[in-house]
């Protein structure tokens, strides 16, 4: 047996025997395991006591009785009123059942007492399990309720490696609207990339022609001419950003999140991670720890290019930025879970294990990446030298440009991300990631060009924040989804949902911001490399 909890609050789960169910006579089980991912997801495996042996059919047999006093009856009535359901495993195959039901008037409550199990086998392997709940018994205080079960075995043609296919959505690939949406999204991306490329190529070609014409003028004509545009800020465009330590740490963390997302999706496409409890979360934690050098390399090299000297402090901030955010949120929610006695309460041993991963795996690997980044690509090899005195920014009401930039980026990136919210197949998830990155880079490049053309050289934070503002729309959508698409209720479920949605939205924003900055940085270096500057 795993957990029990309200049907509408999928994360509010408790131990199965927190309800006054009785236990069967059998005391041991052949195999049992609990991984780090299972512990973090609140998996609470307890043996049911049901005596089941391979291919041994069992007729309806009583395995225990419940002495139903008033307290136990009240517990069952509360569970039935809140639509409690439970999850159990047979040979690692999950099955679900409802605790009980009420009559139409809601006055009398009934408990399902008979578990009718039908197990399919192929050779010597279990490939299918079905549970039917029967034996509806009215809950009356001071009575004895007999709990029974039966087991029926049947041959099945399902292969062992395909036994989890029944839990997937078989109609996913049959709906033409899904394929049409994918085709439509790709055409939108191709159109957007083509539009951005055409606009930039034509505009930049005119800029290069104008700047070349200015080069042929003598000094008198050049002084009388009206010089404007992105070339005028060539001496300041590669000036270090404000707050370089925080900025470089965010870029390094965003690059690491992108690497983790890409690798986990690839692994999930190759391996069926959904067949094992908590395997997806365990894989994500392992990949995040293993990709810590990516964080250190990009963050450390960028900080060195911007002239930063306190690189050890920057390394610590970059290494613990995401873990501190995730652990802080989990620590807060853990207090509520402990108050509710929920299975989502993280055990102390698991907390120690996560802290050890941060201190003895993530931090040393981040240090290695930082040293490599500073030594291999930490030199400021900019195509233009940086002026000693910053150029004054023209009074052109730049705040209007920045608002337009953020709204433009938010609209396109939000659309590209949430257009796929119904897809869960990992191949389509990879397409989401690719489309998201393409749209992010294209839009931030256009926005940065507008900003530089207004002779505002403060493009680093603008490119990051305009792409990262996707997180705001994602979190706003989570409010709509919570109130209009679900029936969640209660302090625990609400804090769990909005807490971890905040973590997800922030992580998504950091990743998009880093992708936008990297693409924009390559664009800026390219255009200033191709223009002739005195």
XYZ file of C-alpha atoms in Angstrom:
534
model
C 0.000 0.000 0.000
C 1.221 3.496 -0.786
C -0.826 6.533 0.217
C -4.377 7.784 0.664
C -5.750 11.290 0.238
C -8.390 13.605 -1.319
C -9.012 12.972 -5.005
C -9.002 16.695 -5.874
C -5.767 17.375 -3.937
C -3.342 15.062 -5.649
C -0.335 16.188 -3.569
C -2.120 16.005 -0.202
C -1.391 12.369 0.642
C -1.130 10.434 3.878
C 0.001 7.000 4.913
C -2.508 4.354 3.920
C -2.863 3.126 7.483
C -3.449 6.643 8.810
C -7.048 5.632 8.178
C -8.151 2.830 10.529
C -7.776 0.028 7.979
C -6.748 -3.354 9.312
C -3.700 -5.366 8.220
C -3.604 -8.904 6.885
C -1.770 -11.800 8.477
C 1.280 -11.994 6.211
C 4.216 -10.049 7.685
C 6.938 -10.063 5.006
C 7.264 -9.063 1.361
C 9.808 -10.314 -1.156
C 11.115 -6.973 -2.394
C 10.883 -3.389 -1.222
C 12.908 -0.285 -1.970
C 12.751 3.463 -1.503
C 14.915 5.870 -3.517
C 15.699 9.555 -2.999
C 13.057 10.515 -5.553
C 10.432 8.385 -3.798
C 11.229 9.964 -0.435
C 10.943 13.497 -1.856
C 7.646 12.674 -3.578
C 6.081 11.289 -0.413
C 5.957 7.605 -1.356
C 5.081 5.651 1.812
C 5.150 1.938 0.977
C 3.661 -0.338 3.639
C 2.850 -4.007 3.290
C -0.884 -4.722 3.159
C -0.630 -8.158 4.674
C -2.463 -9.764 1.753
C -1.090 -13.234 1.010
C -0.639 -13.375 -2.782
C 1.469 -16.018 -4.499
C 2.199 -16.252 -8.201
C -0.557 -18.122 -10.126
C -2.292 -19.168 -6.882
C -5.922 -18.115 -7.178
C -7.691 -17.007 -4.016
C -11.444 -17.111 -3.599
C -13.098 -14.359 -1.594
C -11.334 -14.563 1.761
C -11.563 -12.387 4.860
C -8.097 -11.214 5.844
C -8.984 -9.001 8.852
C -11.810 -7.236 10.664
C -12.236 -3.609 11.732
C -13.644 -2.863 15.194
C -15.609 0.215 14.179
C -15.921 2.539 17.164
C -17.031 6.172 16.908
C -13.543 7.588 16.276
C -12.845 5.147 13.452
C -16.244 5.763 11.929
C -15.670 9.540 12.010
C -12.307 9.051 10.280
C -13.888 6.990 7.495
C -16.821 9.420 7.129
C -14.390 12.357 6.775
C -12.437 10.432 4.139
C -15.575 9.556 2.184
C -16.892 13.125 2.310
C -13.584 14.376 0.887
C -13.494 11.675 -1.829
C -10.415 9.903 -0.501
C -8.712 7.468 -2.868
C -5.769 5.191 -2.231
C -2.904 3.812 -4.305
C -1.356 0.390 -4.043
C 1.286 -1.551 -5.981
C 1.478 -5.143 -7.109
C 4.855 -5.981 -8.615
C 5.464 -2.208 -9.022
C 2.288 -1.805 -11.108
C 0.124 0.986 -9.622
C -3.605 0.565 -9.063
C -6.110 2.890 -7.465
C -9.280 2.483 -5.470
C -11.910 4.611 -3.712
C -12.306 4.345 0.062
C -16.107 4.525 0.010
C -19.108 6.522 -1.095
C -22.144 8.304 0.344
C -25.774 7.979 -0.614
C -27.602 10.612 -2.633
C -28.687 12.533 0.474
C -25.217 12.466 1.981
C -26.533 11.070 5.267
C -25.377 7.450 5.127
C -21.789 6.513 4.255
C -20.555 3.190 2.926
C -17.125 1.548 2.920
C -15.850 -0.714 0.143
C -14.684 -3.862 1.917
C -13.932 -6.296 -0.903
C -10.810 -5.958 -3.099
C -11.270 -8.041 -6.224
C -7.886 -8.421 -7.901
C -7.394 -9.669 -11.438
C -3.748 -10.206 -12.349
C -2.526 -10.883 -15.872
C 0.685 -12.802 -16.501
C 2.834 -13.584 -19.531
C 5.201 -16.474 -18.879
C 6.613 -15.953 -15.425
C 6.095 -12.155 -15.315
C 3.166 -10.053 -14.123
C 2.045 -7.713 -16.913
C -1.388 -6.412 -15.868
C -3.296 -5.711 -12.645
C -6.907 -4.594 -12.208
C -8.745 -3.775 -8.997
C -12.509 -3.821 -8.547
C -13.967 -2.526 -5.288
C -17.104 -4.301 -4.106
C -18.811 -5.213 -0.853
C -20.398 -1.890 0.085
C -21.015 -1.849 3.868
C -22.792 0.909 5.786
C -20.728 2.573 8.505
C -22.464 1.978 11.822
C -20.653 2.556 15.157
C -19.779 -0.354 17.424
C -19.875 -2.965 14.671
C -17.324 -5.275 13.083
C -16.529 -4.866 9.399
C -14.850 -7.771 7.609
C -12.279 -6.834 4.932
C -11.873 -9.423 2.168
C -10.009 -9.980 -1.073
C -9.812 -12.399 -3.967
C -7.178 -13.035 -6.621
C -7.798 -14.282 -10.131
C -4.969 -15.015 -12.562
C -5.317 -14.867 -16.337
C -2.955 -15.231 -19.270
C -2.128 -12.079 -21.182
C -0.424 -11.321 -24.503
C 1.060 -8.073 -23.176
C 4.857 -8.089 -23.187
C 6.615 -7.333 -19.923
C 8.380 -4.255 -21.369
C 5.009 -2.908 -22.584
C 3.044 -3.404 -19.393
C 3.008 0.320 -18.536
C 1.460 1.313 -21.877
C -2.060 1.020 -20.427
C -1.315 3.981 -18.145
C -0.562 6.255 -21.110
C -3.124 8.076 -23.209
C -3.705 5.823 -26.240
C -5.709 8.466 -28.097
C -2.926 11.062 -27.955
C -1.514 10.275 -31.389
C -4.922 9.638 -32.931
C -6.207 13.198 -32.713
C -5.390 15.159 -35.840
C -5.650 18.403 -33.871
C -2.409 17.481 -32.062
C -0.468 17.073 -35.289
C -2.096 20.170 -36.733
C -1.053 22.165 -33.652
C 2.527 20.958 -33.981
C 2.617 21.819 -37.685
C 1.016 25.191 -37.007
C 3.531 26.000 -34.264
C 6.497 25.068 -36.418
C 5.182 27.185 -39.271
C 4.775 30.072 -36.829
C 8.368 29.659 -35.670
C 9.686 29.448 -39.242
C 7.694 32.559 -40.131
C 8.978 34.394 -37.056
C 12.606 33.437 -37.716
C 12.282 34.413 -41.374
C 10.641 37.712 -40.476
C 13.273 38.577 -37.896
C 16.102 37.605 -40.246
C 14.667 39.637 -43.122
C 14.100 42.720 -41.008
C 17.526 42.578 -39.416
C 19.341 41.848 -42.681
C 17.660 44.699 -44.536
C 18.037 47.096 -41.636
C 21.630 46.183 -40.916
C 22.501 46.388 -44.618
C 21.188 49.959 -44.670
C 23.093 50.731 -41.459
C 26.338 49.351 -42.885
C 25.816 51.352 -46.106
C 25.180 54.535 -44.137
C 28.201 54.017 -41.912
C 30.402 53.269 -44.947
C 29.214 56.474 -46.569
C 30.086 58.388 -43.409
C 33.586 56.937 -43.510
C 34.126 58.517 -46.949
C 33.199 62.003 -45.698
C 35.811 64.423 -44.503
C 35.896 65.576 -40.910
C 33.940 68.795 -41.619
C 31.017 66.971 -43.277
C 31.050 64.324 -40.593
C 30.791 66.945 -37.856
C 27.894 68.635 -39.629
C 26.163 65.290 -40.253
C 23.523 63.868 -37.999
C 25.118 60.748 -36.582
C 22.840 58.318 -34.847
C 22.276 54.602 -34.395
C 23.883 51.618 -32.735
C 27.406 52.388 -33.999
C 27.603 55.439 -31.750
C 27.684 53.271 -28.614
C 30.497 50.983 -29.803
C 32.746 52.253 -27.010
C 30.223 51.359 -24.300
C 28.274 48.361 -25.605
C 30.732 45.926 -24.012
C 30.901 47.798 -20.736
C 30.315 45.511 -17.715
C 26.704 45.256 -16.622
C 25.489 46.615 -13.334
C 25.746 44.120 -10.482
C 28.018 41.767 -12.467
C 28.219 39.174 -9.679
C 24.474 38.568 -9.562
C 24.173 38.804 -13.334
C 26.889 36.239 -14.056
C 25.455 33.892 -11.405
C 22.025 34.071 -13.039
C 23.471 33.376 -16.485
C 25.452 30.392 -15.181
C 22.396 28.992 -13.376
C 20.247 29.465 -16.478
C 22.738 27.599 -18.652
C 22.765 24.753 -16.133
C 18.948 24.565 -16.040
C 18.902 24.402 -19.834
C 21.476 21.588 -19.782
C 19.485 19.669 -17.166
C 16.241 20.071 -19.136
C 17.843 18.925 -22.371
C 19.635 15.905 -20.867
C 16.663 14.719 -18.776
C 14.326 14.906 -21.773
C 16.813 12.967 -23.917
C 17.191 10.309 -21.208
C 13.399 10.117 -20.821
C 13.040 9.650 -24.582
C 15.520 6.760 -24.493
C 14.523 5.169 -21.183
C 10.983 4.695 -19.854
C 11.464 6.653 -16.631
C 7.742 6.586 -15.847
C 7.912 2.838 -15.138
C 9.701 3.345 -11.794
C 8.507 5.397 -8.867
C 10.429 8.658 -8.429
C 12.880 7.840 -11.222
C 12.277 11.132 -13.048
C 13.025 13.205 -9.944
C 16.053 11.063 -9.049
C 17.391 11.457 -12.595
C 16.869 15.232 -12.495
C 18.748 15.530 -9.175
C 21.635 13.412 -10.468
C 21.867 15.341 -13.758
C 21.683 18.694 -11.943
C 24.566 17.708 -9.691
C 26.593 16.326 -12.624
C 26.118 19.488 -14.723
C 27.361 21.841 -12.002
C 30.575 22.527 -14.026
C 28.356 24.116 -16.699
C 27.134 26.636 -14.125
C 30.653 27.410 -12.945
C 32.091 27.630 -16.466
C 29.586 30.106 -17.920
C 29.149 32.127 -14.732
C 32.863 32.243 -13.911
C 33.975 33.147 -17.446
C 31.359 35.906 -17.764
C 32.312 37.346 -14.369
C 35.983 37.330 -15.365
C 35.229 39.062 -18.694
C 33.403 41.801 -16.811
C 36.421 42.408 -14.612
C 35.126 40.789 -11.448
C 37.693 40.009 -8.772
C 35.629 38.362 -6.013
C 35.237 35.155 -7.979
C 34.970 32.871 -4.943
C 31.889 34.737 -3.711
C 30.432 34.606 -7.219
C 31.049 30.859 -7.328
C 29.164 30.317 -4.049
C 26.233 32.452 -5.220
C 26.050 30.595 -8.533
C 26.346 27.169 -6.918
C 23.643 27.704 -4.285
C 21.245 30.055 -6.095
C 18.865 27.373 -7.405
C 19.339 24.848 -4.529
C 18.654 27.581 -1.959
C 15.463 28.609 -3.757
C 14.209 25.020 -4.069
C 15.229 23.961 -0.551
C 13.831 27.143 0.984
C 10.442 26.543 -0.621
C 10.508 22.852 0.310
C 11.480 23.731 3.901
C 8.492 26.086 4.209
C 6.053 23.574 2.722
C 7.570 20.839 4.870
C 6.388 22.597 8.032
C 2.816 22.576 6.725
C 3.151 18.920 5.685
C 4.397 18.005 9.175
C 1.466 19.851 10.718
C -0.920 17.873 8.496
C 1.032 14.626 9.159
C 1.145 14.206 5.388
C 3.392 11.755 3.592
C 4.883 14.704 1.685
C 6.805 15.659 4.840
C 10.454 15.119 3.901
C 12.283 12.865 6.388
C 15.316 14.244 8.223
C 17.607 11.689 6.594
C 16.530 12.812 3.135
C 17.235 16.445 4.074
C 20.739 15.462 5.170
C 21.266 13.570 1.895
C 20.244 16.614 -0.178
C 22.532 18.901 1.860
C 25.424 16.480 1.365
C 24.811 16.492 -2.406
C 24.971 20.298 -2.389
C 28.121 20.517 -0.273
C 30.155 17.562 -1.493
C 29.065 17.236 -5.135
C 27.585 20.453 -6.510
C 30.043 22.882 -4.857
C 33.291 21.061 -5.853
C 32.103 20.527 -9.425
C 31.059 24.167 -9.618
C 34.541 25.143 -8.443
C 36.099 23.039 -11.218
C 33.858 24.698 -13.817
C 34.644 28.193 -12.482
C 38.407 27.617 -12.679
C 38.127 26.246 -16.210
C 35.885 29.117 -17.307
C 38.190 31.798 -15.917
C 41.294 30.261 -17.481
C 39.916 29.151 -20.850
C 37.448 31.899 -21.780
C 37.751 34.570 -19.119
C 39.675 37.099 -21.226
C 37.645 40.119 -22.448
C 38.293 39.661 -26.184
C 35.718 42.189 -27.338
C 35.715 43.444 -30.936
C 35.607 47.043 -29.656
C 37.571 48.616 -26.855
C 35.622 50.089 -23.942
C 35.887 53.839 -23.414
C 37.198 55.047 -20.095
C 34.327 57.532 -19.652
C 30.736 56.220 -20.120
C 28.802 57.819 -22.921
C 25.724 59.794 -21.773
C 22.483 58.110 -22.769
C 20.194 60.386 -24.829
C 16.990 61.537 -23.192
C 14.554 59.546 -25.344
C 12.302 58.208 -22.618
C 14.000 54.814 -22.637
C 11.491 53.449 -20.175
C 8.974 53.319 -23.025
C 11.339 51.170 -25.075
C 11.890 48.824 -22.175
C 8.163 48.391 -21.549
C 7.582 47.622 -25.237
C 10.529 45.202 -25.175
C 9.179 43.285 -22.173
C 5.612 43.103 -23.517
C 6.815 41.987 -26.960
C 8.989 39.233 -25.516
C 6.408 38.089 -22.994
C 3.701 37.680 -25.618
C 5.673 35.535 -28.056
C 7.525 33.413 -25.503
C 4.416 32.834 -23.389
C 2.491 31.742 -26.470
C 5.218 29.338 -27.591
C 5.476 27.771 -24.144
C 1.837 27.318 -23.185
C 0.689 26.194 -26.612
C 2.005 22.747 -25.613
C 0.625 22.504 -22.106
C -1.513 19.485 -23.049
C 1.443 17.452 -24.397
C 3.325 15.176 -22.067
C 5.175 12.852 -24.441
C 8.889 13.515 -24.095
C 9.481 13.869 -27.829
C 7.001 16.730 -27.955
C 8.544 18.167 -24.806
C 11.849 18.370 -26.678
C 10.086 20.255 -29.469
C 8.708 22.654 -26.862
C 12.220 23.330 -25.590
C 13.605 23.908 -29.090
C 10.759 26.221 -30.114
C 10.969 28.114 -26.836
C 14.700 28.757 -27.294
C 14.336 29.822 -30.939
C 11.545 32.276 -30.200
C 13.350 33.625 -27.138
C 16.566 34.312 -29.058
C 14.789 35.854 -32.066
C 12.650 38.226 -30.046
C 15.407 39.346 -27.661
C 17.709 40.066 -30.632
C 15.099 42.349 -32.186
C 14.453 44.072 -28.875
C 18.169 44.569 -28.251
C 18.594 46.050 -31.725
C 15.850 48.599 -30.980
C 17.534 49.437 -27.686
C 21.005 49.914 -29.213
C 19.541 51.945 -32.048
C 18.180 54.298 -29.390
C 21.849 54.635 -28.287
C 21.195 52.871 -24.989
C 24.074 50.449 -24.379
C 22.584 48.842 -21.247
C 21.466 45.758 -23.142
C 22.658 42.937 -20.834
C 19.998 43.171 -18.150
C 17.354 44.154 -20.702
C 17.969 41.036 -22.802
C 17.899 38.847 -19.685
C 14.837 40.363 -18.031
C 12.781 40.646 -21.219
C 13.200 36.918 -21.839
C 12.861 36.020 -18.159
C 9.575 37.922 -17.905
C 7.942 34.780 -19.312
C 7.925 33.568 -15.713
C 5.421 36.285 -14.785
C 2.893 35.066 -17.339
C 3.435 31.429 -16.437
C 2.777 32.178 -12.775
C -0.277 34.275 -13.661
C -1.604 31.349 -15.699
C -1.149 29.096 -12.668
C -3.715 31.233 -10.801
C -6.220 30.807 -13.628
C -5.539 27.062 -13.747
C -5.947 26.708 -9.973
C -9.252 28.554 -9.714
C -10.932 27.493 -12.967
C -9.441 24.131 -13.997
C -9.063 22.287 -10.673
C -11.024 21.659 -7.497
C -8.083 21.953 -5.121
C -8.701 23.258 -1.612
C -7.024 23.527 1.768
C -3.890 25.230 3.101
C -1.511 22.354 2.348
C -2.520 21.820 -1.284
C -2.674 25.570 -1.962
C 0.759 26.263 -0.476
C 2.213 23.218 -2.255
C 0.782 24.249 -5.622
C 1.700 27.938 -5.564
C 5.022 27.333 -3.818
C 6.355 24.882 -6.359
C 4.767 26.772 -9.261
C 6.798 29.772 -8.085
C 9.942 27.608 -8.152
C 9.090 26.307 -11.615
C 8.270 29.761 -12.987
C 11.437 31.298 -11.548
C 13.598 28.484 -12.929
C 11.944 28.838 -16.324
C 12.543 32.586 -16.234
C 16.228 32.157 -15.369
C 16.657 29.607 -18.173
C 14.901 31.794 -20.762
C 16.868 34.830 -19.601
C 20.159 32.995 -19.996
C 19.200 31.667 -23.442
C 18.132 35.151 -24.524
C 21.338 36.728 -23.256
C 23.622 34.143 -24.901
C 21.894 34.554 -28.270
C 21.845 38.346 -27.999
C 25.510 38.445 -26.959
C 26.490 36.518 -30.098
C 24.420 38.946 -32.205
C 25.990 42.039 -30.633
C 29.521 40.692 -31.119
C 28.706 39.883 -34.735
C 27.389 43.300 -35.766
C 30.223 45.202 -34.067
C 32.822 42.906 -35.594
C 31.587 43.648 -39.133
C 31.480 47.435 -38.838
C 34.574 49.594 -39.343
C 35.326 51.629 -36.247
C 38.071 54.219 -35.848
